XYZ file of C-alpha atoms in Angstrom:
497
model
C 68.536 -2.578 -0.399
C 65.314 -3.863 -1.883
C 62.815 -1.103 -2.575
C 59.319 -1.430 -1.127
C 56.000 -0.478 -2.599
C 52.842 1.050 -1.271
C 49.636 -0.901 -1.935
C 47.461 -3.396 -0.074
C 44.607 -5.807 -0.497
C 43.809 -6.652 -4.103
C 40.181 -7.003 -5.186
C 40.984 -8.624 -8.530
C 38.841 -8.498 -11.625
C 37.674 -12.048 -11.015
C 36.328 -11.084 -7.603
C 34.594 -8.130 -9.207
C 32.869 -10.457 -11.618
C 31.710 -12.866 -8.970
C 30.500 -10.431 -6.322
C 30.080 -7.009 -7.879
C 32.125 -4.067 -6.667
C 30.073 -0.897 -6.870
C 32.885 1.410 -7.943
C 34.884 -1.853 -8.152
C 38.008 -0.922 -6.246
C 41.025 -3.073 -6.972
C 43.213 -2.161 -4.021
C 43.777 0.406 -1.293
C 45.115 2.878 -3.864
C 41.685 2.906 -5.496
C 39.987 3.802 -2.205
C 42.497 6.455 -1.255
C 42.338 8.026 -4.722
C 38.525 8.030 -4.831
C 37.774 8.853 -1.187
C 40.857 10.678 0.010
C 42.996 10.062 3.108
C 41.237 8.056 5.844
C 40.236 9.607 9.168
C 42.679 9.461 12.069
C 43.021 5.948 13.426
C 41.423 4.410 10.331
C 42.625 3.024 7.038
C 40.919 2.064 3.798
C 40.680 -1.538 2.719
C 39.180 -2.992 -0.463
C 36.885 -5.906 0.418
C 34.887 -7.630 -2.301
C 35.392 -4.549 -4.429
C 34.038 -2.113 -1.856
C 36.079 0.521 -0.002
C 35.713 0.081 3.758
C 37.294 1.797 6.757
C 39.041 -0.324 9.384
C 40.802 0.480 12.645
C 44.581 0.589 12.590
C 47.187 1.285 15.212
C 49.168 4.309 14.114
C 49.549 7.907 15.290
C 46.349 9.916 14.663
C 46.410 11.904 11.431
C 49.383 10.085 9.965
C 48.809 9.192 6.355
C 49.245 5.546 5.370
C 50.962 6.514 2.152
C 49.107 7.419 -0.997
C 50.442 7.056 -4.466
C 51.170 10.778 -4.450
C 53.340 10.655 -1.309
C 54.835 7.245 -1.916
C 58.321 8.583 -2.532
C 60.328 10.015 -5.373
C 61.397 8.280 -8.492
C 64.344 6.003 -7.902
C 67.449 5.644 -10.010
C 66.917 2.862 -12.525
C 70.542 3.080 -13.607
C 71.608 0.188 -11.414
C 73.784 -2.725 -12.381
C 70.612 -4.504 -13.482
C 70.307 -1.881 -16.231
C 73.784 -2.625 -17.553
C 74.138 -3.524 -21.174
C 75.351 -2.208 -24.472
C 73.331 0.735 -25.622
C 71.300 -0.194 -28.691
C 71.010 1.837 -31.843
C 67.916 3.999 -31.445
C 67.695 4.316 -35.202
C 67.126 0.644 -35.953
C 63.866 -1.078 -36.738
C 62.161 -2.393 -33.634
C 58.876 -4.033 -32.868
C 55.836 -4.311 -35.047
C 53.145 -2.007 -36.170
C 49.773 -2.359 -34.465
C 48.180 -5.477 -35.823
C 51.402 -6.835 -37.305
C 54.280 -5.868 -39.570
C 57.625 -4.295 -38.776
C 57.692 -0.824 -37.209
C 60.351 1.028 -39.189
C 62.153 3.725 -37.235
C 63.451 6.428 -39.536
C 65.741 9.397 -39.029
C 63.330 12.273 -39.602
C 63.348 14.769 -36.728
C 60.337 16.654 -35.443
C 59.187 19.042 -38.172
C 61.007 17.270 -41.001
C 59.105 16.449 -44.181
C 57.828 12.861 -44.481
C 55.652 10.651 -46.607
C 54.913 8.046 -43.908
C 55.718 7.412 -40.253
C 58.502 5.068 -41.378
C 60.439 8.223 -42.277
C 60.220 9.534 -38.710
C 62.431 8.874 -35.694
C 61.186 7.108 -32.547
C 58.306 8.843 -30.802
C 57.170 10.608 -33.995
C 54.526 10.006 -36.630
C 53.917 11.516 -40.046
C 50.893 13.802 -40.122
C 49.451 16.842 -41.856
C 47.921 17.541 -45.251
C 49.012 15.909 -48.482
C 50.825 19.131 -49.382
C 52.701 19.379 -46.060
C 53.342 16.129 -44.197
C 55.798 16.420 -41.303
C 57.088 14.289 -38.429
C 55.361 15.272 -35.194
C 55.445 13.936 -31.629
C 52.987 11.199 -30.700
C 50.090 12.075 -28.448
C 49.406 10.384 -25.116
C 45.814 10.234 -23.820
C 44.695 9.834 -20.215
C 41.904 10.506 -17.723
C 42.479 13.344 -15.260
C 40.611 15.349 -12.659
C 40.532 19.070 -13.321
C 40.774 21.838 -10.736
C 36.968 21.853 -10.349
C 36.953 18.116 -9.487
C 35.433 17.180 -12.832
C 36.836 14.231 -14.794
C 38.430 14.996 -18.138
C 39.689 12.878 -21.040
C 42.867 14.660 -22.139
C 45.476 14.333 -24.895
C 48.919 15.897 -25.052
C 52.044 15.588 -27.170
C 54.381 13.368 -25.178
C 57.375 15.697 -25.523
C 55.874 18.864 -24.066
C 52.973 19.659 -21.727
C 50.122 21.017 -23.828
C 47.014 19.213 -22.491
C 43.902 19.403 -24.653
C 40.552 18.419 -23.221
C 38.419 16.206 -25.464
C 35.068 17.414 -24.147
C 33.562 20.711 -23.152
C 34.581 21.670 -19.623
C 30.937 21.524 -18.552
C 30.753 17.816 -19.423
C 32.900 15.224 -17.659
C 34.778 12.732 -19.823
C 36.710 9.506 -19.258
C 38.743 6.665 -20.779
C 40.174 7.959 -24.088
C 41.033 5.203 -26.591
C 42.708 5.414 -30.018
C 41.671 3.780 -33.265
C 44.341 1.692 -35.037
C 45.206 4.497 -37.470
C 45.831 6.957 -34.646
C 43.648 9.658 -36.246
C 40.506 9.173 -34.160
C 39.928 8.900 -30.440
C 36.908 7.588 -28.540
C 35.964 8.454 -24.973
C 33.009 8.425 -22.579
C 31.299 11.706 -21.752
C 28.518 12.643 -19.362
C 28.808 9.458 -17.282
C 28.016 9.264 -13.578
C 29.817 6.670 -11.457
C 28.356 6.838 -7.963
C 30.338 4.080 -6.265
C 27.037 2.441 -5.288
C 24.600 0.043 -6.927
C 22.228 2.863 -7.892
C 22.480 6.157 -9.707
C 25.084 5.125 -12.294
C 24.628 6.695 -15.722
C 26.454 5.431 -18.787
C 26.604 8.764 -20.567
C 27.674 8.496 -24.200
C 30.501 6.738 -25.992
C 31.714 9.321 -28.517
C 34.628 9.866 -30.914
C 36.606 12.809 -32.328
C 39.144 13.173 -35.108
C 42.766 13.988 -34.270
C 44.164 16.596 -34.890
C 41.237 18.122 -33.043
C 38.899 20.453 -34.897
C 36.101 22.640 -33.572
C 33.241 20.194 -33.921
C 30.989 18.210 -31.643
C 32.067 14.587 -31.099
C 30.182 11.826 -32.888
C 28.055 9.627 -30.649
C 28.738 5.908 -31.142
C 26.504 4.505 -28.383
C 24.686 5.474 -25.203
C 23.347 3.625 -22.197
C 20.141 2.672 -23.998
C 21.666 1.446 -27.251
C 24.526 -0.164 -25.342
C 22.321 -1.819 -22.662
C 24.656 -0.634 -19.935
C 25.027 1.731 -16.992
C 28.675 2.316 -17.827
C 31.273 1.801 -20.571
C 34.017 0.065 -18.584
C 37.302 -1.600 -19.618
C 36.948 0.133 -22.970
C 39.386 -0.998 -25.708
C 39.829 -0.033 -29.355
C 43.175 -0.392 -31.168
C 44.300 -2.745 -32.633
C 40.702 -3.910 -33.027
C 38.421 -2.916 -35.881
C 35.706 -1.952 -33.384
C 35.369 -0.989 -29.718
C 34.837 -3.411 -26.865
C 33.518 -2.514 -23.417
C 32.273 -4.294 -20.298
C 28.663 -3.741 -19.311
C 27.553 -2.464 -15.912
C 24.185 -3.208 -14.298
C 24.047 -1.919 -10.729
C 26.758 -3.772 -8.842
C 27.238 -6.298 -11.641
C 30.261 -5.752 -13.898
C 30.210 -8.503 -16.498
C 29.651 -9.203 -20.171
C 31.344 -7.613 -23.183
C 29.688 -5.645 -25.986
C 31.054 -4.461 -29.323
C 30.486 -1.071 -30.965
C 31.264 -0.560 -34.685
C 34.010 2.003 -35.231
C 31.632 4.463 -36.900
C 28.688 3.735 -34.617
C 25.627 1.652 -35.386
C 24.081 -1.420 -33.818
C 25.807 -2.532 -30.624
C 26.324 -6.285 -30.431
C 26.855 -8.557 -27.448
C 30.313 -10.104 -27.830
C 30.160 -12.283 -24.692
C 27.458 -12.972 -22.111
C 29.940 -12.798 -19.219
C 33.494 -11.674 -18.631
C 35.707 -8.634 -18.266
C 39.108 -7.168 -19.221
C 38.864 -7.583 -23.013
C 42.159 -7.391 -24.902
C 42.383 -7.288 -28.691
C 44.928 -9.524 -30.378
C 44.202 -8.071 -33.813
C 41.223 -6.640 -35.656
C 38.989 -9.631 -34.996
C 40.286 -11.781 -32.118
C 40.297 -10.900 -28.438
C 40.837 -12.444 -25.011
C 38.955 -11.809 -21.782
C 38.579 -13.272 -18.298
C 35.694 -14.640 -16.254
C 35.397 -15.675 -12.619
C 34.643 -19.340 -13.282
C 36.747 -20.146 -16.350
C 39.753 -17.840 -16.264
C 40.893 -16.568 -19.662
C 39.049 -17.300 -22.889
C 39.685 -16.253 -26.472
C 37.062 -15.366 -29.062
C 36.571 -13.930 -32.508
C 33.879 -11.377 -33.270
C 30.675 -13.328 -33.696
C 32.309 -16.596 -32.601
C 32.022 -18.829 -29.558
C 34.589 -18.227 -26.775
C 37.214 -20.911 -26.207
C 38.642 -21.322 -22.679
C 42.430 -21.110 -22.455
C 42.725 -23.947 -19.960
C 46.514 -23.812 -19.729
C 46.323 -20.405 -18.016
C 44.291 -21.806 -15.106
C 40.764 -21.138 -13.884
C 41.805 -18.122 -11.790
C 43.801 -16.308 -14.497
C 42.729 -12.729 -15.213
C 43.568 -9.446 -16.958
C 44.997 -10.749 -20.271
C 47.264 -8.612 -22.473
C 48.450 -9.530 -25.980
C 51.640 -8.248 -27.547
C 51.520 -7.291 -31.221
C 53.788 -9.849 -32.866
C 52.707 -13.307 -31.771
C 50.201 -15.252 -29.713
C 51.890 -14.645 -26.365
C 49.458 -13.564 -23.684
C 50.443 -11.822 -20.461
C 48.167 -12.391 -17.463
C 47.895 -12.344 -13.685
C 47.009 -15.308 -11.529
C 46.744 -15.643 -7.747
C 49.234 -17.772 -5.829
C 46.937 -19.975 -3.766
C 49.608 -20.539 -1.126
C 49.646 -16.830 -0.221
C 47.217 -14.463 1.560
C 44.018 -14.029 -0.427
C 43.895 -10.722 -2.271
C 47.620 -10.063 -1.863
C 48.991 -12.816 -4.015
C 48.940 -12.051 -7.738
C 51.847 -13.288 -9.862
C 52.578 -12.620 -13.534
C 52.752 -15.208 -16.315
C 52.983 -15.583 -20.091
C 51.333 -18.292 -22.143
C 51.644 -18.808 -25.895
C 48.076 -19.389 -27.083
C 48.032 -22.980 -28.283
C 51.319 -23.586 -26.458
C 52.023 -26.228 -23.847
C 53.927 -24.344 -21.128
C 53.220 -21.287 -18.990
C 56.217 -19.047 -18.300
C 56.554 -17.419 -14.884
C 57.598 -13.777 -15.197
C 57.242 -12.210 -11.736
C 56.192 -13.964 -8.546
C 54.983 -13.091 -5.089
C 57.981 -12.290 -2.886
C 58.517 -12.422 0.867
C 61.272 -11.257 3.197
C 61.273 -12.024 6.925
C 61.354 -9.023 9.266
C 60.724 -8.610 12.980
C 57.082 -9.366 13.691
C 56.255 -10.854 10.297
C 57.369 -10.331 6.707
C 57.434 -7.711 3.970
C 55.743 -9.280 0.960
C 54.913 -8.186 -2.571
C 52.539 -9.038 -5.378
C 52.230 -7.942 -9.028
C 49.783 -5.449 -10.557
C 49.175 -3.433 -13.748
C 51.241 -5.455 -16.263
C 51.716 -4.473 -19.897
C 53.744 -5.412 -22.989
C 56.236 -3.615 -25.148
C 54.580 -3.875 -28.577
C 57.295 -6.126 -30.028
C 57.077 -8.581 -27.137
C 60.657 -7.919 -26.005
C 59.814 -6.400 -22.600
C 57.050 -6.463 -20.031
C 56.439 -3.761 -17.435
C 54.538 -4.149 -14.178
C 54.160 -2.728 -10.697
C 55.538 -4.677 -7.765
C 53.468 -3.860 -4.672
C 54.748 -4.413 -1.120
C 53.045 -4.642 2.280
C 53.913 -5.634 5.837
C 52.334 -8.977 6.684
C 52.393 -9.236 10.502
C 52.475 -12.536 12.371
C 49.177 -11.517 13.973
C 46.754 -8.922 12.661
C 45.995 -7.533 9.236
C 48.482 -6.503 6.524
C 49.710 -2.907 6.648
C 50.717 -0.664 3.767
C 54.385 0.038 3.292
C 55.369 3.667 3.032
C 53.954 5.076 6.280
C 52.694 4.175 9.730
C 54.813 2.139 12.118
C 55.533 -0.971 10.054
C 59.099 -2.142 9.302
C 58.677 -0.824 5.736
C 57.162 2.510 6.759
C 60.125 4.469 5.449
C 60.465 2.701 2.127
C 59.238 4.265 -1.126
C 55.957 3.490 -2.788
C 55.013 1.734 -6.033
C 57.906 0.576 -8.146
C 57.575 -0.100 -11.846
C 59.796 -2.963 -13.024
C 60.809 -4.004 -16.527
C 61.726 -7.543 -17.503
C 63.256 -8.710 -20.745
C 61.321 -11.406 -22.641
C 62.425 -13.730 -25.431
C 59.737 -13.123 -28.091
C 60.305 -16.593 -29.555
C 59.019 -18.523 -26.535
C 58.013 -16.034 -23.851
C 60.804 -16.947 -21.441
C 62.218 -14.216 -19.184
C 65.797 -13.124 -19.836
C 67.857 -11.855 -16.899
C 66.544 -10.220 -13.751
C 63.751 -7.712 -13.402
C 64.942 -4.090 -13.668
C 63.767 -1.434 -11.222
C 62.503 1.415 -13.387
C 60.507 4.061 -11.462
C 59.645 4.383 -7.771
C 56.382 5.849 -6.574
C 54.920 5.250 -10.043
C 52.209 3.142 -11.614
C 50.425 2.209 -14.874
C 53.388 1.926 -17.272
C 52.673 2.177 -21.002
C 55.127 1.545 -23.865
C 55.117 3.746 -26.954
C 54.198 1.909 -30.185
C 57.850 1.889 -31.278
C 59.059 0.614 -27.883
C 61.454 3.557 -27.293
C 59.485 5.359 -24.558
C 57.569 4.427 -21.418
C 54.822 6.676 -20.079
C 53.667 6.304 -16.486
C 51.867 8.175 -13.711
C 53.656 9.486 -10.636
C 52.213 11.860 -8.039
C 49.303 12.639 -10.360
C 51.611 13.722 -13.189
C 52.468 12.194 -16.538
C 56.094 11.099 -16.928
C 57.609 9.927 -20.213
C 60.986 8.202 -20.115
C 63.040 7.319 -23.180
C 64.637 3.878 -22.989
C 67.175 1.826 -24.871
C 64.945 -0.998 -26.145
C 67.931 -3.345 -26.345
C 68.979 -3.016 -22.687
C 65.939 -1.508 -20.965
C 68.131 1.290 -19.579
C 66.943 4.866 -19.289
C 68.152 7.384 -21.844
C 68.374 10.865 -20.336
C 65.929 12.337 -17.850
C 62.165 11.808 -17.965
C 59.879 14.364 -19.547
C 57.621 15.576 -16.728
C 54.215 17.080 -17.419
C 53.431 19.375 -14.449
C 50.070 19.022 -12.763
C 48.740 22.367 -13.970
C 44.950 22.105 -14.049
C 44.887 18.301 -14.240
C 45.664 15.430 -11.853
C 45.972 12.087 -13.626
C 43.792 9.316 -12.255
C 44.875 5.782 -11.306
C 41.986 4.345 -9.314
C 40.603 2.068 -12.044
C 43.843 0.386 -13.005
C 44.084 -0.384 -16.718
C 41.102 1.871 -17.445
C 43.325 4.776 -16.392
C 46.572 3.640 -18.024
C 48.016 6.325 -20.366
C 47.342 5.374 -23.991
C 49.796 6.154 -26.802
C 48.681 7.281 -30.224
C 49.537 4.571 -32.780
C 52.167 5.460 -35.372
């Protein structure tokens, strides 16, 4: 039986750029995460980036299905996962910015001279006199038990969350430098969800391992000419990129030197920056689609991707670019499909399309959200999102209510094998985790982190077959609930090796 996913109308990044979105919701999940369950007889919808209540026909007080109650994780060990188990001790992927990632045999705590000595999921760290293999950190944005936002890091293999800012100061969007020994984040920001009252706070950085010292300020709202540091990206770039906010307008990319200093405008318009390497990045705009640029250079439109392409993602070994694009033959806002294009290539590869299945009174359809690459370009991960599309009336979330898919589970993360040589998909998509979102591959490609029910999950995989290896490592909620409402801004970020 095909699994269904909870999620509804998509306010894509391109719509955000053209209309402004206040707190720029992307879909119903955003609204439900930010504003809580709707009142009885109502449901949230994301229209032009704004969360709005609408009347629905369902029993009063019945929840339409949030990410947290969207169902338990499904078994990804289906026949689609079949394949010969690969050798977890072989070299796989590339290091950030290029070069082979060498997977060693050193266990946690073993002596090392470089991360190449360490097994998957580990990096070499410590002082020159005592370097040892230690578990990689994962960073994320969470809400604490006082409803304050917190940028948090933890070792992936055991729950030991460490807050990056003082508890009295909210913090958001942690991002690693390419070396994995420094982490930037935003502190003291105010995001009101309206066109007024937004405060950028400060973009700051700390060294990792953490020491008892105040973070270094890299930029603030005045020096950065912004009311918010959004879509922040650092590694594998040599500097930080962010998208500027001005009231309801979310557009234009600025660059901050890694050690602070003069902030430069990288582009006049655009959003969703994605570094290819230390100097080249891609981004999307509402009128052009995806463009590429070098620091200080003039952007070049990537016409082959199409004028409505958005949310680009590079892998780390070649010029292949993952992106979303609406299917114009499907309902507006519920129609994103996933593609790959080799920059400079002549053919776009279709990876995951809109799907539809006829049911009584309409159809159960799905679109694609939150895509990402395995670093070596051998796999992509994404969320397939389902909804009931009635013959008459508005679409209804799967996972609750009275729709034909009311009893089906929520978000499902899928993996799909990719041929790194040409970007073509290999085999069928593999169901990986139900009720989950925002997948993120480790830099060696042997683990996938994701968010489910407000918790961090980390699942080891066989990078040759995409099959799960053992049970996931679950980080209990404790004092923190991981956030998902801003899509890629809230994706867990792995420490580079």
